Coordinates of C-alpha atoms and ligand atoms in Angstrom, one line a residue:
M8 CA 121.4 102.2 124.3
D9 CA 122.9 99.8 126.8
M10 CA 125.3 97.2 125.6
A11 CA 122.7 94.6 126.7
P12 CA 119.7 95.7 124.6
R13 CA 116.3 95.4 126.1
K14 CA 114.6 92.3 124.9
L15 CA 111.5 92.6 122.7
A16 CA 108.4 90.5 122.4
A17 CA 106.5 91.8 119.3
G18 CA 103.2 90.7 118.1
N19 CA 102.0 91.0 114.5
W20 CA 98.2 90.7 114.3
K21 CA 98.3 90.9 110.5
M22 CA 94.8 91.4 109.0
N23 CA 93.1 90.0 112.1
G24 CA 91.1 91.7 114.9
S25 CA 88.2 94.1 115.4
L26 CA 87.5 96.4 118.3
A27 CA 86.3 93.5 120.4
A28 CA 89.8 92.0 120.2
L29 CA 91.2 94.9 122.3
A30 CA 89.9 92.9 125.3
E31 CA 93.2 90.8 124.8
I32 CA 95.1 94.0 125.7
D33 CA 93.2 94.3 128.9
S34 CA 94.2 90.7 129.8
L35 CA 97.8 91.4 129.1
L36 CA 97.9 94.6 131.1
G37 CA 96.2 92.7 133.9
G38 CA 99.5 90.8 134.4
D39 CA 102.7 92.0 135.9
E40 CA 104.8 94.5 133.9
P41 CA 107.7 92.5 132.4
D42 CA 111.3 93.8 132.2
C43 CA 111.3 93.1 128.5
E44 CA 109.7 95.4 126.0
V45 CA 106.3 94.4 124.5
L46 CA 105.0 95.6 121.2
I47 CA 101.8 94.8 119.3
C48 CA 101.3 95.7 115.6
P49 CA 97.6 95.5 115.0
P50 CA 95.9 96.3 111.7
A51 CA 95.8 100.1 110.9
T52 CA 92.2 100.4 111.9
L53 CA 93.1 99.4 115.5
I54 CA 96.2 101.4 116.1
H55 CA 94.5 104.5 117.6
P56 CA 91.9 102.6 119.6
M57 CA 94.7 100.2 120.9
V58 CA 96.9 103.2 121.9
A59 CA 93.9 104.7 123.7
R60 CA 93.1 101.4 125.4
I61 CA 96.7 101.0 126.6
A62 CA 96.6 104.6 128.0
G63 CA 100.3 104.9 128.7
G64 CA 100.7 101.4 130.0
W65 CA 103.6 99.1 129.2
I66 CA 102.7 97.9 125.7
A67 CA 103.9 99.8 122.7
V68 CA 101.9 99.9 119.5
G69 CA 103.2 99.7 115.9
G70 CA 102.1 99.7 112.3
Q71 CA 102.6 96.7 110.0
D72 CA 103.9 98.7 107.1
C73 CA 104.4 102.3 106.0
H74 CA 104.7 104.1 102.7
A75 CA 108.1 105.6 101.8
R76 CA 106.5 109.1 101.3
D77 CA 104.9 111.2 103.9
S78 CA 101.7 112.0 102.1
G79 CA 100.1 112.1 98.6
A80 CA 98.2 110.1 96.0
H81 CA 98.8 106.6 97.3
T82 CA 95.3 105.0 97.8
G83 CA 95.2 102.5 100.6
D84 CA 98.6 103.3 102.0
V85 CA 99.6 104.7 105.4
S86 CA 102.6 107.0 105.9
A87 CA 105.1 107.0 108.8
P88 CA 104.0 110.4 110.1
Q89 CA 100.4 109.2 110.1
L90 CA 101.4 106.3 112.3
V91 CA 103.2 108.7 114.7
D92 CA 100.1 110.9 114.7
V93 CA 98.0 108.1 116.1
G94 CA 100.5 107.0 118.7
A95 CA 102.6 104.4 117.1
D96 CA 106.2 103.9 118.2
Y97 CA 107.2 101.2 115.8
V98 CA 106.6 99.9 112.3
I99 CA 107.3 96.5 110.6
V100 CA 108.7 96.8 107.1
G101 CA 109.6 94.1 104.7
H102 CA 107.5 91.3 106.2
S103 CA 107.6 88.4 103.7
E104 CA 103.8 88.7 103.2
R105 CA 104.4 92.3 102.0
R106 CA 107.4 91.2 99.9
T107 CA 105.2 88.5 98.3
D108 CA 101.8 90.1 98.1
H109 CA 103.0 93.6 97.1
A110 CA 106.2 92.8 95.3
E111 CA 108.3 94.8 97.7
D112 CA 112.0 94.5 97.1
D113 CA 115.0 95.3 99.3
A114 CA 115.3 98.9 98.0
S115 CA 111.6 99.7 98.7
V116 CA 112.0 98.2 102.2
A117 CA 115.0 100.3 102.9
A118 CA 113.1 103.4 101.6
K119 CA 110.2 102.7 104.0
A120 CA 112.7 102.2 106.9
V121 CA 114.2 105.6 106.1
A122 CA 110.8 107.2 106.2
A123 CA 110.1 105.5 109.5
H124 CA 113.3 106.8 111.0
E125 CA 112.7 110.3 109.8
A126 CA 109.3 110.2 111.4
G127 CA 110.7 109.1 114.7
L128 CA 109.5 105.4 114.5
T129 CA 111.6 102.4 115.2
S130 CA 111.6 100.0 112.2
V131 CA 111.4 96.2 112.5
I132 CA 113.0 95.1 109.3
C133 CA 112.2 91.5 108.3
V134 CA 114.4 89.2 106.4
G135 CA 114.1 85.5 105.7
E136 CA 114.7 82.8 103.2
T137 CA 112.2 80.6 101.3
E138 CA 112.1 76.9 101.7
A139 CA 113.7 76.4 98.2
Q140 CA 116.5 78.8 99.2
R141 CA 117.2 76.8 102.4
D142 CA 117.1 73.5 100.5
G143 CA 119.5 75.0 98.1
D144 CA 121.9 76.0 100.8
Q145 CA 121.4 79.6 100.0
T146 CA 120.2 80.8 103.4
L147 CA 123.2 82.8 104.6
K148 CA 123.7 84.3 101.2
V149 CA 120.0 85.5 101.0
I150 CA 120.1 86.9 104.5
A151 CA 123.3 88.8 103.8
R152 CA 121.8 90.2 100.6
Q153 CA 118.5 91.2 102.3
L154 CA 120.3 92.8 105.2
A155 CA 122.6 94.8 102.9
G156 CA 119.7 96.0 100.7
S157 CA 116.9 96.4 103.3
V158 CA 118.7 98.0 106.2
P159 CA 119.5 101.7 105.4
D160 CA 122.7 103.5 106.2
C161 CA 120.8 105.6 108.8
A162 CA 119.9 102.5 110.8
T163 CA 121.1 102.4 114.5
A164 CA 120.5 100.1 117.3
D165 CA 118.1 102.7 118.6
N166 CA 115.9 103.1 115.5
T167 CA 116.1 99.6 114.0
V168 CA 115.3 96.0 115.0
I169 CA 116.0 93.1 112.7
A170 CA 113.6 90.1 112.5
Y171 CA 114.8 86.8 111.0
E172 CA 111.7 85.1 109.7
P173 CA 112.2 82.1 107.5
V174 CA 109.3 82.3 105.1
W175 CA 108.6 78.6 105.4
A176 CA 108.2 78.8 109.1
I177 CA 105.6 81.6 109.1
G178 CA 102.2 80.3 110.1
T179 CA 103.1 76.7 109.4
G180 CA 103.9 75.3 112.8
R181 CA 107.4 74.4 111.5
T182 CA 110.5 76.0 113.0
P183 CA 114.3 75.8 112.1
T184 CA 116.5 73.8 114.5
T185 CA 118.1 75.7 117.3
E186 CA 121.4 75.3 115.4
Q187 CA 119.9 76.8 112.2
I188 CA 118.5 79.8 114.1
A189 CA 121.8 80.2 115.9
E190 CA 123.8 80.2 112.6
V191 CA 121.6 82.8 111.0
H192 CA 121.6 85.1 114.0
A193 CA 125.4 84.9 114.5
A194 CA 125.8 85.8 110.8
M195 CA 123.4 88.7 111.1
R196 CA 125.3 90.0 114.2
Q197 CA 128.5 89.7 112.4
A198 CA 127.2 91.6 109.4
L199 CA 125.8 94.4 111.6
V200 CA 129.0 94.7 113.6
T201 CA 131.0 94.9 110.3
R202 CA 128.7 97.6 108.9
F203 CA 127.6 99.7 111.9
G204 CA 129.5 101.0 114.9
D205 CA 126.8 99.9 117.2
G206 CA 126.1 96.7 115.4
D207 CA 126.4 94.6 118.5
A208 CA 123.5 96.5 120.1
F209 CA 120.9 95.9 117.4
R210 CA 118.0 93.7 118.7
L211 CA 117.7 90.5 116.6
L212 CA 114.3 88.8 116.8
Y213 CA 113.4 85.3 115.6
G214 CA 109.9 84.9 113.9
G215 CA 108.1 82.0 112.6
S216 CA 105.7 79.7 114.5
V217 CA 106.8 80.9 118.0
K218 CA 104.4 79.4 120.5
P219 CA 104.3 79.1 124.3
G220 CA 105.7 75.6 124.0
N221 CA 108.9 76.5 122.0
A222 CA 109.6 80.1 123.2
A223 CA 112.0 79.3 126.1
E224 CA 114.1 77.1 123.8
I225 CA 114.3 79.8 121.1
F226 CA 115.0 82.6 123.6
A227 CA 118.1 80.6 124.9
I228 CA 119.8 80.8 121.5
P229 CA 122.7 83.3 121.4
H230 CA 121.9 86.6 119.6
V231 CA 118.1 86.0 119.9
D232 CA 116.9 89.2 121.6
G233 CA 113.2 88.4 121.4
A234 CA 110.5 87.3 118.9
L235 CA 108.1 88.5 116.2
V236 CA 105.0 86.5 116.8
G237 CA 102.0 86.2 114.4
G238 CA 99.3 83.8 115.3
A239 CA 100.3 83.3 118.9
S240 CA 100.1 87.1 119.5
L241 CA 96.3 87.3 118.9
M242 CA 95.3 85.8 122.2
A243 CA 96.7 86.9 125.6
A244 CA 96.5 83.3 126.7
D245 CA 99.3 82.5 124.2
F246 CA 101.2 85.8 124.0
G247 CA 101.3 86.2 127.8
P248 CA 103.4 83.0 128.3
I249 CA 105.7 83.9 125.4
I250 CA 106.3 87.3 127.1
S251 CA 107.0 85.5 130.4
A252 CA 109.4 83.1 128.7
L253 CA 111.3 86.1 127.2
N254 CA 111.3 87.8 130.6
A255 CA 112.8 84.7 132.2
A256 CA 115.5 84.3 129.5
D257 CA 119.1 85.3 130.4
Ligands
PEP25 C1 104.8 86.5 111.3 O1 104.0 86.7 110.4 O2 105.5 87.5 111.6 C2 104.9 85.3 112.1 C3 106.0 85.1 112.7 O3 103.8 84.5 112.1 P1 103.6 83.2 112.9 O4 104.1 83.4 114.3 O5 102.1 82.9 112.9 O6 104.3 82.1 112.2

C-alpha cells in the first residue's frame, strides 16, 4: 500500500433497505467516479443483488458482520467465506450495535477479523467509547483497550481499516469536537505505529452522525482517512455529497 492510503467513504445501511433501495446505487454510479474508495455495507439480503447491480463499477460492497467460523450450526449467522462467495470485499466487525445487541467482546471481534482476513476480506474494525466513559475521562483508555483486544496480530494496513465511532454520536446528530476527534485519531495512529510495522498506513475512519453539512470539517482533521456513515449513507442525495467532500479533502 502507498504511504498515503486511499481514503474511504463507507456506508453502513444497518437493517434498512429492500431491493427497491438499489436505485440509490444507480444514482451514485451516475456521478463521476471519485479518487477515494467507496464502500456500502447493506443488509446480508442485499449483498448479492447490490454486487450484481454495481456490475464491476466503482463501489465496493461489504457485510456488516461475520461469524468467526467458516460454516456450521450457527443459525442466523453469515461466515466470511459466504460473504466472499457473493462478491463482498469488506466486512464491518465490532460495530457498537453488535457489541451491545449481541454481547460481542474484544476477543470475539478479533476472532471475526481473523476469519475475515483468512477469507480474503478487509475488516473494518469499530471502536468507540460510551457517553459515560467520555464523561469519566476514560476515552483514550477505552480506545487503547479496544484496539489492543479487537485488532488481531495478523492485521495489516491492507486487510484492516479502523473506525472510531463514539457510541453516543451514532444516530444522535451529535458529534465530538474536531479537537476530540483529532485527539483520538492521533492516539490510534500512535498505537498502531507502535504495534505494527505499517501502522502509519492503516486507514482510520471517523463515524457518528457524519452528514453532508459536517463532512468537510471532519475530513480536514489529521489522521481522518474517511468516514463510516450510517443514516446519511441510505440516500444518494446525502452520501454523494459526503463522498465529494472526502474526494476534495487533502
Ligand atoms: C454507524 O452506525 O456506523 C453510524 C456512524 O451511524 P450514523 O452515521 O447514523 O450516526
